[in-house]
Short mmCIF file of C-alpha atoms and ligand atoms in Angstrom, two decimals:
data_model
loop_
_atom_site.label_atom_id
_atom_site.label_comp_id
_atom_site.label_asym_id
_atom_site.label_seq_id
_atom_site.Cartn_x
_atom_site.Cartn_y
_atom_site.Cartn_z
CA UNK E 1 0.00 0.00 0.00
CA UNK E 2 1.32 3.46 -0.88
CA UNK E 3 1.99 5.63 2.13
CA UNK E 4 1.03 9.30 2.17
CA UNK E 5 2.61 11.77 4.55
CA UNK E 6 0.51 14.30 6.38
CA UNK E 7 0.88 16.88 9.10
CA UNK E 8 -1.35 16.91 12.15
CA UNK E 9 -1.58 20.55 13.22
CA UNK E 10 -2.65 21.18 16.82
CA UNK E 11 -2.93 24.28 18.95
CA UNK E 12 0.25 25.69 20.49
CA UNK E 13 -1.25 26.75 23.80
CA UNK E 14 -4.31 24.64 24.60
CA UNK E 15 -3.23 21.04 24.89
CA UNK E 16 -4.87 19.42 27.92
CA UNK E 17 -4.01 15.82 28.73
CA UNK E 18 -7.27 14.53 27.22
CA UNK E 19 -6.12 15.78 23.81
CA UNK E 20 -3.04 13.56 23.92
CA UNK E 21 -5.20 10.43 23.81
CA UNK E 22 -7.06 11.96 20.84
CA UNK E 23 -3.82 12.64 18.96
CA UNK E 24 -2.75 9.04 19.59
CA UNK E 25 -6.06 7.76 18.18
CA UNK E 26 -5.60 9.96 15.12
CA UNK E 27 -2.02 8.82 14.55
CA UNK E 28 -2.84 5.13 14.99
CA UNK E 29 -5.94 5.35 12.79
CA UNK E 30 -3.92 7.15 10.12
CA UNK E 31 -1.38 4.35 10.07
CA UNK E 32 -4.11 1.78 9.41
CA UNK E 33 -5.20 3.74 6.33
CA UNK E 34 -1.64 4.07 5.01
CA UNK E 35 -1.22 7.66 6.14
CA UNK E 36 1.78 8.81 8.15
CA UNK E 37 1.05 11.74 10.42
CA UNK E 38 3.70 13.95 11.96
CA UNK E 39 2.35 16.20 14.70
CA UNK E 40 3.18 19.90 14.86
CA UNK E 41 1.93 22.64 17.10
CA UNK E 42 0.87 25.70 15.12
CA UNK E 43 3.92 27.69 16.30
CA UNK E 44 6.20 25.03 14.80
CA UNK E 45 4.79 25.66 11.32
CA UNK E 46 4.96 29.42 10.80
CA UNK E 47 3.94 30.15 7.21
CA UNK E 48 4.45 33.40 5.33
CA UNK E 49 1.25 34.64 3.71
CA UNK E 50 1.62 34.20 -0.04
CA UNK E 51 4.66 31.91 0.18
CA UNK E 52 4.82 28.51 -1.50
CA UNK E 53 4.99 25.40 0.69
CA UNK E 54 8.48 23.93 0.70
CA UNK E 55 9.11 20.70 -1.21
CA UNK E 56 8.68 17.94 -0.37
CA UNK E 57 5.38 18.98 1.08
CA UNK E 58 2.92 16.69 2.84
CA UNK E 59 0.10 15.16 0.81
CA UNK E 60 -2.36 16.61 3.29
CA UNK E 61 -2.72 18.48 6.56
CA UNK E 62 -5.11 17.26 9.22
CA UNK E 63 -5.85 20.62 10.80
CA UNK E 64 -7.01 19.88 14.36
CA UNK E 65 -7.00 23.49 15.48
CA UNK E 66 -9.23 26.55 15.19
CA UNK E 67 -6.39 28.77 14.04
CA UNK E 68 -8.15 29.76 10.84
CA UNK E 69 -5.60 32.43 9.91
CA UNK E 70 -2.88 29.77 9.78
CA UNK E 71 -5.28 27.40 7.99
CA UNK E 72 -6.00 29.94 5.23
CA UNK E 73 -2.29 30.79 4.97
CA UNK E 74 -1.38 27.11 4.57
CA UNK E 75 -4.02 26.62 1.89
CA UNK E 76 -2.76 29.65 -0.01
CA UNK E 77 0.72 28.09 0.10
CA UNK E 78 -0.68 25.06 -1.73
CA UNK E 79 -1.38 22.60 1.08
CA UNK E 80 -4.54 20.47 1.15
CA UNK E 81 -6.29 20.85 4.49
CA UNK E 82 -8.84 18.61 6.22
CA UNK E 83 -11.10 20.23 7.25
CA UNK E 84 -10.67 23.15 4.88
CA UNK E 85 -9.92 26.60 6.27
CA UNK E 86 -13.28 27.95 5.13
CA UNK E 87 -15.20 25.04 6.65
CA UNK E 88 -13.40 25.46 10.00
CA UNK E 89 -14.08 29.22 9.89
CA UNK E 90 -17.80 28.64 9.35
CA UNK E 91 -18.10 25.93 11.99
CA UNK E 92 -16.08 27.76 14.61
CA UNK E 93 -18.38 30.78 14.67
CA UNK E 94 -21.96 30.02 15.69
CA UNK E 95 -23.37 33.01 13.78
CA UNK E 96 -21.48 32.08 10.61
CA UNK E 97 -22.83 28.56 11.04
CA UNK E 98 -26.40 29.81 11.58
CA UNK E 99 -26.22 31.99 8.47
CA UNK E 100 -25.05 29.10 6.29
CA UNK E 101 -27.52 26.58 7.71
CA UNK E 102 -30.47 28.96 7.44
CA UNK E 103 -29.49 29.83 3.86
CA UNK E 104 -29.46 26.11 3.06
CA UNK E 105 -32.97 25.74 4.49
CA UNK E 106 -31.80 23.65 7.45
CA UNK E 107 -33.90 24.18 10.62
CA UNK E 108 -32.03 25.94 13.44
CA UNK E 109 -33.35 27.50 16.65
CA UNK E 110 -34.35 31.13 15.96
CA UNK E 111 -31.12 33.09 16.40
CA UNK E 112 -30.35 36.80 16.68
CA UNK E 113 -26.79 38.15 16.53
CA UNK E 114 -26.15 40.33 19.59
CA UNK E 115 -24.96 43.87 18.79
CA UNK E 116 -21.19 44.10 18.32
CA UNK E 117 -19.51 45.44 21.45
CA UNK E 118 -16.21 47.29 21.01
CA UNK E 119 -13.43 47.05 23.61
CA UNK E 120 -14.12 49.41 26.50
CA UNK E 121 -17.89 49.51 25.85
CA UNK E 122 -20.40 47.87 28.16
CA UNK E 123 -23.13 45.57 26.82
CA UNK E 124 -26.68 46.82 27.19
CA UNK E 125 -29.09 44.28 28.72
CA UNK E 126 -31.88 45.98 26.75
CA UNK E 127 -30.55 44.04 23.73
CA UNK E 128 -31.41 40.78 25.52
CA UNK E 129 -34.83 42.12 26.48
CA UNK E 130 -35.53 43.06 22.86
CA UNK E 131 -34.40 39.61 21.73
CA UNK E 132 -36.57 37.94 24.39
CA UNK E 133 -39.54 39.89 23.09
CA UNK E 134 -39.13 37.87 19.89
CA UNK E 135 -37.73 34.63 21.25
CA UNK E 136 -39.22 34.45 24.76
CA UNK E 137 -37.67 33.72 28.16
CA UNK E 138 -35.70 31.78 29.09
CA UNK E 139 -33.26 33.04 26.51
CA UNK E 140 -30.20 31.11 25.38
CA UNK E 141 -27.11 33.32 25.13
CA UNK E 142 -23.99 31.93 23.47
CA UNK E 143 -20.61 33.32 22.68
CA UNK E 144 -20.08 32.91 18.95
CA UNK E 145 -16.90 30.99 19.64
CA UNK E 146 -16.96 28.36 22.33
CA UNK E 147 -16.78 24.64 23.02
CA UNK E 148 -17.69 21.99 25.57
CA UNK E 149 -20.78 23.98 26.63
CA UNK E 150 -18.53 26.42 28.48
CA UNK E 151 -19.66 29.57 26.67
CA UNK E 152 -23.39 28.70 26.53
CA UNK E 153 -25.76 30.29 29.06
CA UNK E 154 -29.46 30.42 29.91
CA UNK E 155 -31.06 33.64 31.17
CA UNK E 156 -34.47 33.48 32.82
CA UNK E 157 -34.94 37.24 32.95
CA UNK E 158 -33.31 40.57 32.21
CA UNK E 159 -31.25 40.63 35.42
CA UNK E 160 -29.72 37.23 34.62
CA UNK E 161 -29.11 38.30 31.03
CA UNK E 162 -27.30 41.38 32.31
CA UNK E 163 -24.97 39.29 34.48
CA UNK E 164 -24.24 36.96 31.55
CA UNK E 165 -23.63 39.84 29.14
CA UNK E 166 -21.27 41.52 31.61
CA UNK E 167 -19.37 38.26 31.87
CA UNK E 168 -19.19 37.88 28.07
CA UNK E 169 -18.02 41.48 27.66
CA UNK E 170 -16.73 42.33 24.21
CA UNK E 171 -16.72 38.75 22.85
CA UNK E 172 -19.21 38.32 20.02
CA UNK E 173 -22.37 36.57 21.13
CA UNK E 174 -25.89 35.65 20.08
CA UNK E 175 -29.40 35.23 21.45
CA UNK E 176 -31.29 32.04 20.69
CA UNK E 177 -34.72 30.55 21.26
CA UNK E 178 -34.64 27.96 24.02
CA UNK E 179 -35.83 24.59 22.67
CA UNK E 180 -37.57 23.41 25.84
CA UNK E 181 -38.26 19.76 24.85
CA UNK E 182 -34.50 19.35 24.36
CA UNK E 183 -33.70 20.45 27.92
CA UNK E 184 -30.70 18.49 29.10
CA UNK E 185 -30.50 16.32 26.00
CA UNK E 186 -29.36 16.42 22.41
CA UNK E 187 -28.09 14.19 19.66
CA UNK E 188 -24.45 14.15 18.55
CA UNK E 189 -24.08 12.77 15.03
CA UNK E 190 -20.69 12.01 13.53
CA UNK E 191 -20.53 12.66 9.80
CA UNK E 192 -17.58 11.66 7.62
CA UNK E 193 -17.38 12.11 3.85
CA UNK E 194 -21.07 12.96 3.54
CA UNK E 195 -22.25 9.95 5.57
CA UNK E 196 -23.65 9.83 9.10
CA UNK E 197 -21.61 7.05 10.65
CA UNK E 198 -22.98 6.95 14.20
CA UNK E 199 -24.97 8.90 16.76
CA UNK E 200 -25.34 9.21 20.48
CA UNK E 201 -28.01 10.83 22.58
CA UNK E 202 -26.47 12.89 25.36
CA UNK E 203 -28.09 13.65 28.68
CA UNK E 204 -27.08 16.32 31.16
CA UNK E 205 -25.64 15.49 34.52
CA UNK E 206 -28.60 16.75 36.57
CA UNK E 207 -32.18 17.98 36.03
CA UNK E 208 -31.25 21.64 36.47
CA UNK E 209 -28.55 21.57 33.77
CA UNK E 210 -29.82 22.33 30.25
CA UNK E 211 -26.52 21.62 28.51
CA UNK E 212 -25.87 17.99 27.62
CA UNK E 213 -22.15 18.29 26.82
CA UNK E 214 -19.98 15.49 28.16
CA UNK E 215 -17.59 18.31 29.15
CA UNK E 216 -20.11 19.57 31.73
CA UNK E 217 -20.86 16.11 33.10
CA UNK E 218 -23.27 14.72 30.49
CA UNK E 219 -23.58 11.03 29.70
CA UNK E 220 -24.30 9.37 26.36
CA UNK E 221 -26.00 6.35 24.85
CA UNK E 222 -25.68 5.11 21.29
CA UNK E 223 -28.85 5.21 19.24
CA UNK E 224 -29.97 4.81 15.63
CA UNK E 225 -30.86 7.88 13.60
CA UNK E 226 -34.23 8.66 12.07
CA UNK E 227 -34.24 9.52 8.37
CA UNK E 228 -34.81 13.19 9.26
CA UNK E 229 -31.91 13.29 11.74
CA UNK E 230 -29.58 11.66 9.24
CA UNK E 231 -30.61 14.08 6.51
CA UNK E 232 -30.14 17.12 8.76
CA UNK E 233 -26.73 16.00 10.00
CA UNK E 234 -25.39 15.29 6.52
CA UNK E 235 -26.92 18.48 5.05
CA UNK E 236 -25.41 20.56 7.86
CA UNK E 237 -21.91 19.15 7.28
CA UNK E 238 -22.30 19.67 3.53
CA UNK E 239 -23.62 23.23 3.94
CA UNK E 240 -20.41 24.15 5.78
CA UNK E 241 -18.18 22.13 3.43
CA UNK E 242 -16.88 19.88 6.20
CA UNK E 243 -15.14 16.61 5.32
CA UNK E 244 -15.90 15.39 8.82
CA UNK E 245 -18.03 16.86 11.58
CA UNK E 246 -19.80 16.38 14.87
CA UNK E 247 -23.31 17.73 14.40
CA UNK E 248 -25.42 18.59 17.46
CA UNK E 249 -29.17 18.24 16.95
CA UNK E 250 -31.84 19.51 19.37
CA UNK E 251 -35.04 17.53 19.89
CA UNK E 252 -38.45 19.12 19.44
CA UNK E 253 -41.93 18.17 20.63
CA UNK E 254 -42.19 15.19 18.27
CA UNK E 255 -40.10 13.16 15.83
CA UNK E 256 -40.68 15.65 13.02
CA UNK E 257 -39.23 18.57 14.94
CA UNK E 258 -35.46 18.75 14.94
CA UNK E 259 -33.02 21.67 14.92
CA UNK E 260 -29.34 21.74 14.12
CA UNK E 261 -27.80 23.32 17.21
CA UNK E 262 -24.17 23.59 16.12
CA UNK E 263 -21.54 21.87 14.04
CA UNK E 264 -18.05 20.95 15.23
CA UNK E 265 -15.15 20.88 12.79
CA UNK E 266 -12.83 18.96 15.09
CA UNK E 267 -15.05 16.98 17.41
CA UNK E 268 -13.84 15.11 20.44
CA UNK E 269 -13.82 11.46 19.38
CA UNK E 270 -13.29 9.53 22.61
CA UNK E 271 -16.88 9.75 23.87
CA UNK E 272 -18.11 8.54 20.47
CA UNK E 273 -15.62 5.67 20.51
CA UNK E 274 -16.64 4.72 24.07
CA UNK E 275 -20.39 5.06 23.45
CA UNK E 276 -20.89 3.87 19.88
CA UNK E 277 -18.03 1.37 19.68
CA UNK E 278 -16.98 2.98 16.39
CA UNK E 279 -13.75 4.85 15.83
CA UNK E 280 -14.61 7.76 13.49
CA UNK E 281 -10.90 8.52 13.07
CA UNK E 282 -10.62 5.42 10.89
CA UNK E 283 -13.40 6.71 8.62
CA UNK E 284 -11.73 10.14 8.55
CA UNK E 285 -8.40 8.65 7.51
CA UNK E 286 -9.86 6.49 4.72
CA UNK E 287 -11.82 9.51 3.51
CA UNK E 288 -8.62 11.59 3.42
CA UNK E 289 -6.76 8.78 1.71
CA UNK E 290 -9.39 8.49 -1.02
CA UNK E 291 -9.09 12.21 -1.74
CA UNK E 292 -5.31 12.58 -1.65
CA UNK E 293 -4.69 9.40 -3.65
CA UNK E 294 -3.81 10.40 -7.17
CA UNK E 295 -3.53 14.07 -6.22
CA UNK E 296 -0.37 13.48 -4.23
CA UNK E 297 2.90 11.71 -4.74
CA UNK E 298 3.12 8.49 -2.82
CA UNK E 299 6.29 8.40 -0.75
CA UNK E 300 6.45 4.67 -0.32
CA UNK E 301 7.90 3.48 2.93
CA UNK E 302 10.90 5.81 2.96
CA UNK E 303 11.57 7.78 6.15
CA UNK E 304 9.59 10.99 6.56
CA UNK E 305 11.17 13.35 4.01
CA UNK E 306 9.40 16.39 5.41
CA UNK E 307 12.14 18.44 6.95
CA UNK E 308 13.07 22.05 6.56
N1 ADP U 1 -31.31 26.70 21.78
C1 ADP U 1 -31.11 25.73 22.69
N2 ADP U 1 -32.16 25.17 23.36
C2 ADP U 1 -31.96 24.18 24.28
N3 ADP U 1 -30.74 23.69 24.58
C3 ADP U 1 -29.67 24.20 23.95
C4 ADP U 1 -29.79 25.24 22.97
N4 ADP U 1 -28.57 25.54 22.50
C5 ADP U 1 -27.70 24.74 23.16
N5 ADP U 1 -28.35 23.93 24.02
C6 ADP U 1 -27.71 22.93 24.91
O1 ADP U 1 -26.41 23.42 25.22
C7 ADP U 1 -25.41 22.52 24.71
C8 ADP U 1 -24.21 23.31 24.22
O2 ADP U 1 -24.58 24.16 23.14
P1 ADP U 1 -23.75 24.21 21.79
O3 ADP U 1 -24.36 25.25 20.93
O4 ADP U 1 -23.62 22.84 21.23
O5 ADP U 1 -22.33 24.76 22.28
P2 ADP U 1 -20.89 24.06 22.45
O6 ADP U 1 -20.12 24.47 21.24
O7 ADP U 1 -20.30 24.66 23.67
O8 ADP U 1 -21.10 22.57 22.55
C9 ADP U 1 -26.12 21.72 23.62
O9 ADP U 1 -25.51 20.47 23.43
C10 ADP U 1 -27.53 21.59 24.19
O10 ADP U 1 -27.58 20.55 25.17
MG1 MG U 2 -22.06 21.40 21.09
#
């Protein structure tokens, strides 16, 4: 089997221990698909905007970071990124995601961008009150960029919204309709190469917690997808141009009511592996292989030639 070299790009600063297990899964899964990954933190791969990638260059870059400036710079230099810089940019910003999904006709919870707040300005809670006039209380408030449920809040009234907005400060944020039937639960669907490969229903740690993220104590069970859920998950990944994605779906009053909550461009895989008994990294690697094959030069089994 021809071997293709790739870089695994990870963040320079945020590298908690749980990510090390993920990187190991990625590297081992790559090997099984005939891909050889060498891991670099983003600071180890500075790239001049407009420069050409040095030869020999990797057949692909598995970009497991949100550093979209570096991602775009690498693409401009001629490297093939998974996910692409544009797809990561769209997925990493919840308003960008909402705009794309809504434009594609995919159901999302009603969402209002909060007014931009410049450094040194103070957010006005009247903006939340105006939003709640349209969306109702309780009101979901989210920072546009956030993960693991950590930047997602629920305000029951104007005073709570004010506290949340003061905490958020100048970070971009949004107001969203609270999907009450989904309280404390959602569906995480893993999509690779336009196919939904597995799903798990997640439940929050306690009845007062509305967020079902594993990162805030949630638990998960594997479950089959309905035709609607499968269609929404795949359409959402396609709408953002993601080669692989973790799509969060909120549950409505009945089986016909589903909303795409958010889409992750570099989802945590361990909970899916543990819950569904499927390793999506293997699917990701075979998907990458099928796309780089032919487009790249196979390097055989020679030692990694990628040095500078
Ligand atoms: N509009 C909403 N209505 C009800 N629950 C929500 C809503 N938005 C988010 N949640 C809950 O909060 C969790 C985290 O929100 P999400 O947008 O996925 O942010 P993150 O990127 O931090 O995971 C979701 O998995 C879901 O359980
Ligand atoms: Mg989420």
